[in-house]
Every structure is written in C-alpha cells, then in structure tokens.
Amino acid sequence: MLKTHTCGELNRQHIGERVTLAGWLHRRRDHGGLIFIDLRDRFGIAQITVGSESADVVRETAAQARSEYVLQVSGLVQARPAGFENPNLSTGEIEVIADAITILNPAKTPPFYISGAADDVDESLRLKYRYLDLRRPRMTQNLILRHTIVRFIREFFSDRDFIEIETPILLKSTPEGARDFVVPSRLHPHEFYALPQSPQQLKQLLMVAGIERYFQIARCFRDEDLRSDRQPEFTQLDLEMSFVEEADIRALIEGMLIELCASLNAKPIQQVPFPLITYADALEKYGIDRPDLRFGQQLFNLTKAVSASNFAVFKNAVAVGGEVKGVVYPGGANLARRELDELTEFVKQYGAKGLVWIGVTGSPAADGTYSAEALRSQVTKFLAPEEIQQIVALSGAQTGDLILIVADKSSVVAQSLSNLRLEIGRRANLVDTSVLAFCWVTDFPLLEYNDEAQRWQAVHHPFTSARDEDWAKLESDPGAVLAKAYDVIMNGWEVGGGSIRIHRSDLQDRLFARLGLVKEEVQAQFGHLLEAFQYGAPPHGGIALGIDRLVALFAEATSIREVIAFPKTAAGTDLMVDAPSPVTEAQLKELHIALRESKTKEK
Ligand code: ASP
C-alpha cells in the first residue's frame, strides 16, 4: 500500500507515530512560512502542516501542489496547538508534520471545487464531471449509505430463507405500464428483445418453479416520458413469495423497514404498526394515494353541503358530477393579497379554474357562528349566510385560519388540493421533520378506465388479483372491483408496491379479456405464463421497493440523482459518456436496421 493510514482515522492515539498518507489535495492555505494542506481520501480529511522544520524540497513541493493533485505525504503525527483543534473533523485534534511529499499525479484545475457546496454548481456540469462530483464527501457518503442499505436488505432476506436469483435483462416485454426499451437482435433479423420493466413475470414463474421465497436487487427499465426525478433505469428490491396473503407480505416488509431504520440509526418512526389507509380514504382525506402523514390538514368535503348552492362555481362543479373540497391554512387568515394570488396560481397549474378563499379573521359569536365582519373573502356576497356558517363549521377552521376551496372535476380537485396541502405544509412549516412517517395504502381498484384508449386498464399490472368476492363483478361492474394490492409510503413518497397475483390461468385469461386483449395477442405476449399456470402454480404474491427512492429518503437528498453513481438527466441522457449517441452504418447493417428518416425531419 502507498499509505499506512487513511486520512480519516488519525487521532490523539497516533501522536508520536510516523505515518504515510495518500489522497487528494482538498484545500491549501499558504501563510508564507507555513503551508497547511487538507489531504482528503475516501475516509476523511487530515491536516498536513509544512513549516520551518520541513526540508526545502518538501516546502517547494507543497507550494507547487494545487487543488486535486494526488499526493503521498509522510510525517509525524502531532497534537495541534491548543486553540487550533477542529471539532468538526474526526482528525481535528492532530496534524501531520510533513517530512516528505510526493506528487503522484498533478491535476488540471477542476471545473468546480470539490470542497465547495454542490448546490452552487450547475447540475449538468456535475453530471459531465461525475467522477469529480463523486469525490465530494457528501456524495461518497450517499454511495456508502446505498451500499449499507442494499447489504442490509440482502442479509435480512437471506436470513429468512429467501434466495437471490438473477433474471435476464435481454427479454420480452413485461408490461408495467410504460414503454419498453427494445434491443435489436443481430442473429434474428427484424426481431427484438425488450429490457424488463420489472422481473414481474419471471418472479411469478420462479414461484411456479417451486422457489417459494425469491428476491433480487433488480435493475428495471422503463421508457417513460420525461418526468422530474425519474430515471429510465432504476433499481428495485424485487420480491416474491408463495402461499401468502396480503398481510403476510406487508408484515414482512414492515418488519424489514423497521429493522432497517434501527440499523441506520434513522429518525424515529411516527407510528408502528404502520397505519393502514384504504385507497378511497387516502383520496378523500389527502387527494392522493401517497399521503405525507408528517402533518395533518386533511381535506374537507363540501360537495353534499353545497349541492343546492346558487353560487355558480359550486353549482357548476356539482352539476358535472364534480366535487367541492378544501383545506385549511392554519394562521393564514390575514395572508397578503399577493400570497393569495400565488396560491391561486399554484392550483391553476393542476387544472383548477380558481381558488375560493375565506379568512376567519374575527372571533365567533356566543353561538359559534361568524358574522360577516369576522370573515374576509371575495365570495361572501355570493353565498347565503347559512352556507358560509356551514362551510366554516365543516372546514374545522378556527379564528386566524384561512379556508381554501376548489370546485371542479374530481380529478382536478384531487390533484390541486393534494399539492396545495403540501404547499401549505411547506409555507406554514407544518411538516414534522423529526420523524419518518410510513403507511400502507390498500384496497386499490383493480382497473381504471382509460378515456383516451377507451378501455379498461390495470391500475398496478395485469397480474394482480381481484379480491375473491369481487371477481363476480369483473364483467358487470369493472370499476368497482378491488385488488389485492398494497403500496408502502414513506414521507409522502411511494417507496414500494405489490400485490397478490392471479395464479389460475382461467382467471388470468378473464382479466386479459377484460383489458381488451385479443386471443392472439395474449398468446404471443403471455402464452408462457398461462401455460405455466396449468402446471400447478401455487398462490403467490410479492412486492418491489424502489432502492433509489429509499436511499434518497434516508440520505435526505433532494433528488434520486444524488444517490445514483451515474444517473441520467431528466431528459434521459448521460452527459459524461454522451449517451444515447449514433452508431455506425456498419453496426446498423449488421442489425438489419435502416433508419427511416433524418433526425431533423423526425423532430
Ligand atoms: N412488478 C411490480 C413493480 O415493478 C411490483 C410487484 O408487483 O411486485 O412495480
């Protein structure tokens, strides 16, 4: 080894020892006669001191060295002079008095300082020079955390008789609701592999194979339209078990997450066992199926109460079968007009036509009602006094609060209010960031109607089972069929989802038919699965957890890109190696591919 110790391990116990360190020049301070070098390696930072007692050649080398030079330094460990200790550094009590310095490799001036804050650097520059960006202690920590979590997961499941099995990357379409990435086959002209959107069908086939307990840290590929903080390839803990029901999978995963939190010394979990919330309830109370439970502000529903209202905004929404719902902004009664306008613009992003606001500025009368003077609103004149009293009462607002209401199609109400609730959480500082809030969302509908395609589609994926008692409704009332599916939510992020699967080929066939797939399509795409189910498929179910999201949450990172070594941009490109990129004509020819149109024309 070119070093005897790491830059992070030296402390008082090493005083008097001669050590050799090697790493990168993190920072250098030159005080004329005295040069301080912060030498960094993966394990930490040590202060190298080059003073009058160092030989001339050592002083000269130290004076030459620049940011990110690779250095090897030998010297004596000493206690720092009193008053010069750095309590923020594990090696802050000592310094190494250099008696030899070798420049192992000089470095060009880096495009950004490794010692500076990542936020100050344009992200595309960070991604182009990712190998420098990863030198930041924070980024290295994220990679270490990721490793720690994956290692924990591997041990946890291995200890419980699960086996990790690799499934192929070059395969056939396994639908999870996104587009496939396809790979042309050279040996089979005009034929393509698809990269797996998940190992879904393979893990089910492993259950038919009698494996009973499978897991994999699996790479998944989904060619989706650009959405912030998605990656075209991402990593899941993929898991499947035989002879289980919903509660078994939930208990297993919940136990794993609780132990993981403990082993990471993470923040306390808000509620154990994790609360169970039905999909319908989540939508009613939070407008979304992944509620952030670190604060309250549940939505209130006025639809029934205002069904006879003459106020056009309410009336129109109710007339088209929409909803009138709202959320309370605590202490917001006297928000400036500008802020109210901002909130209105905010909900408009989600398709809402506007935002009705009522500030409860005054105190209630003895009977609990509010006089017109006690309220501040642009709509009081359109609403009957009793109506206003009812709204205030149903909202649960108190003196000083602001009532915000959206009246629209249900989907617009849900989208705008779920986001408005989060925005209020941020603005009014309501989020309890001292805890981790997990919950399970259950009882999802099995199917949803796709207006554009004019047919029913699976909410999770087409292998999810309906509840036993709901199969009867599959043809007559498909929208009312509930699934044996569950999602696990952490701080408002969906970190995992799974289901009990269909394991009978007749039921799987029925579902495919309900989804509008014709026999030939089913045979070509899923023939293998249907056939396998005829050879004694056990009841089975599973789940997949997003590793990138999980690590990002524990790292308190702002984006999953912070916890992926070499992520792609939001546009799906790799700025470091410049991918995707054209291939040569010869490669295309080998693959039997001719490009249809010029790039500019396609755009
Ligand atoms: N295959 C599903 C997914 O990737 C998870 C599962 O149902 O196990 O979301």
XYZ file of C-alpha atoms in Angstrom, residues 33-239:
207
model
C 6.462 30.223 6.100
C 3.644 27.846 6.954
C 1.580 25.798 4.497
C -1.486 23.818 5.548
C -2.803 21.119 3.247
C -6.105 19.373 3.843
C -5.458 15.950 2.396
C -8.619 14.026 1.512
C -9.254 10.387 0.797
C -12.456 8.366 0.904
C -12.220 8.067 4.657
C -11.772 11.669 5.668
C -9.522 14.679 5.780
C -6.236 15.129 7.612
C -4.302 18.332 8.056
C -0.748 18.279 6.761
C 1.497 21.013 8.110
C 4.594 22.105 6.266
C 6.633 24.518 8.383
C 10.097 25.777 9.002
C 11.243 22.410 10.273
C 10.354 20.765 6.917
C 13.131 20.414 4.343
C 13.274 22.915 1.478
C 12.249 20.332 -1.104
C 9.169 19.460 0.957
C 8.238 23.141 1.201
C 8.717 23.609 -2.525
C 6.547 20.619 -3.410
C 3.851 21.802 -1.003
C 3.947 25.248 -2.601
C 3.546 23.736 -6.082
C 0.657 21.417 -5.301
C -2.773 22.581 -6.418
C -6.376 21.513 -5.873
C -6.975 17.819 -6.558
C -3.311 16.911 -7.034
C -2.747 13.335 -5.885
C -0.192 13.401 -3.071
C 1.648 10.995 -0.877
C 2.744 12.512 2.408
C 4.880 11.115 5.220
C 5.372 12.727 8.565
C 4.969 12.722 12.292
C 1.546 12.915 13.950
C 1.402 15.753 16.475
C -1.225 17.317 18.669
C -2.475 20.565 17.189
C -1.511 23.587 19.245
C -4.114 24.485 21.860
C -6.921 26.537 20.327
C -6.328 25.203 16.805
C -8.327 21.981 17.148
C -11.215 21.449 14.724
C -14.132 19.745 16.480
C -15.943 19.233 13.128
C -13.274 16.870 11.881
C -12.631 13.361 13.202
C -8.920 14.098 12.839
C -9.355 17.623 14.215
C -7.098 17.130 17.236
C -3.971 16.236 15.295
C -1.847 17.366 12.390
C 0.847 15.601 10.399
C 4.158 17.455 10.234
C 5.327 16.590 6.728
C 8.883 15.378 6.178
C 8.239 14.052 2.638
C 5.710 14.901 -0.059
C 5.451 13.221 -3.446
C 3.185 14.406 -6.207
C 1.761 11.111 -7.508
C -0.199 12.896 -10.197
C -0.911 16.539 -10.922
C -4.440 17.634 -11.837
C -5.958 20.168 -14.144
C -7.879 22.895 -12.381
C -11.200 21.178 -11.697
C -14.322 22.738 -13.226
C -15.683 23.201 -9.717
C -14.315 22.960 -6.212
C -14.794 19.607 -4.560
C -14.684 21.433 -1.236
C -17.476 23.816 -2.259
C -21.219 23.223 -1.997
C -22.787 21.099 -4.735
C -25.775 23.457 -4.862
C -23.569 26.225 -6.198
C -22.666 24.201 -9.286
C -24.866 23.719 -12.327
C -26.096 20.119 -12.260
C -25.169 19.441 -15.877
C -21.555 20.307 -15.038
C -21.692 17.980 -12.056
C -23.016 15.193 -14.282
C -20.456 15.768 -17.019
C -17.653 15.525 -14.475
C -19.406 12.966 -12.296
C -16.100 11.343 -11.280
C -15.146 14.652 -9.676
C -18.585 15.258 -8.232
C -18.460 11.856 -6.520
C -15.291 12.966 -4.723
C -17.434 15.269 -2.575
C -17.619 13.721 0.879
C -21.403 14.105 0.798
C -21.687 12.151 -2.464
C -19.312 9.460 -1.244
C -21.445 9.175 1.892
C -24.540 8.692 -0.270
C -22.891 5.820 -2.126
C -21.796 4.258 1.142
C -25.321 4.605 2.537
C -26.697 2.933 -0.571
C -24.283 0.061 -0.139
C -25.206 -0.244 3.551
C -28.915 -0.405 2.759
C -28.538 -2.948 -0.043
C -26.298 -5.065 2.137
C -28.825 -4.915 4.978
C -31.585 -5.997 2.599
C -29.537 -8.893 1.233
C -28.789 -10.144 4.730
C -32.304 -9.628 6.028
C -33.897 -11.744 3.330
C -31.104 -14.297 3.135
C -31.596 -14.900 6.874
C -35.232 -15.653 6.180
C -34.694 -18.356 3.561
C -35.048 -16.107 0.545
C -32.655 -16.679 -2.304
C -31.427 -14.020 -4.655
C -31.888 -15.093 -8.254
C -30.784 -13.122 -11.294
C -33.294 -12.796 -14.078
C -32.395 -11.834 -17.645
C -32.058 -8.302 -18.947
C -32.487 -9.280 -22.569
C -36.024 -10.480 -22.629
C -39.515 -9.880 -23.854
C -41.893 -7.132 -22.910
C -43.050 -7.384 -19.282
C -45.618 -4.634 -19.018
C -45.684 -2.289 -16.045
C -47.492 0.471 -17.868
C -44.520 2.127 -19.577
C -42.925 1.770 -22.991
C -40.233 -0.853 -23.475
C -36.643 -0.226 -24.359
C -36.004 -2.579 -27.254
C -32.750 -4.159 -28.385
C -32.401 -5.384 -31.962
C -31.193 -8.926 -32.466
C -28.315 -9.459 -34.903
C -28.806 -13.191 -35.103
C -32.544 -12.934 -35.623
C -33.154 -10.307 -38.250
C -36.111 -7.999 -37.609
C -36.604 -9.331 -34.115
C -36.084 -7.526 -30.839
C -35.544 -8.145 -27.188
C -37.169 -5.856 -24.669
C -35.444 -4.789 -21.459
C -37.573 -5.776 -18.457
C -39.742 -3.061 -16.947
C -39.513 -5.322 -13.890
C -38.884 -9.046 -13.370
C -42.621 -9.447 -12.707
C -43.412 -12.465 -14.874
C -40.090 -14.150 -14.161
C -40.545 -13.994 -10.427
C -44.001 -15.457 -10.827
C -42.537 -18.232 -12.949
C -39.989 -18.831 -10.177
C -42.934 -19.441 -7.877
C -44.283 -21.992 -10.356
C -40.759 -23.430 -10.226
C -41.209 -24.025 -6.514
C -38.685 -21.479 -5.234
C -41.217 -20.122 -2.691
C -39.016 -17.239 -1.494
C -37.218 -15.127 -4.088
C -35.654 -11.693 -4.029
C -33.356 -9.708 -6.244
C -31.744 -6.303 -6.313
C -33.032 -5.816 -9.826
C -32.441 -3.211 -12.476
C -35.633 -2.154 -14.238
C -36.023 -0.194 -17.464
C -38.971 1.993 -18.378
C -39.101 4.284 -21.361
C -41.371 6.925 -19.905
C -41.925 10.493 -20.882
C -39.776 12.932 -19.019
C -40.981 13.411 -15.519
C -38.915 15.072 -12.882
C -36.911 12.750 -10.734
C -37.473 9.597 -12.736
C -34.709 7.550 -14.268
C -35.104 5.367 -17.362
C -33.275 2.654 -15.456
C -33.637 2.228 -11.726
C -33.118 -0.364 -9.029
C -35.733 -2.274 -7.089
C -35.737 -4.739 -4.281
C -37.918 -7.249 -6.089
C -39.514 -9.987 -4.006
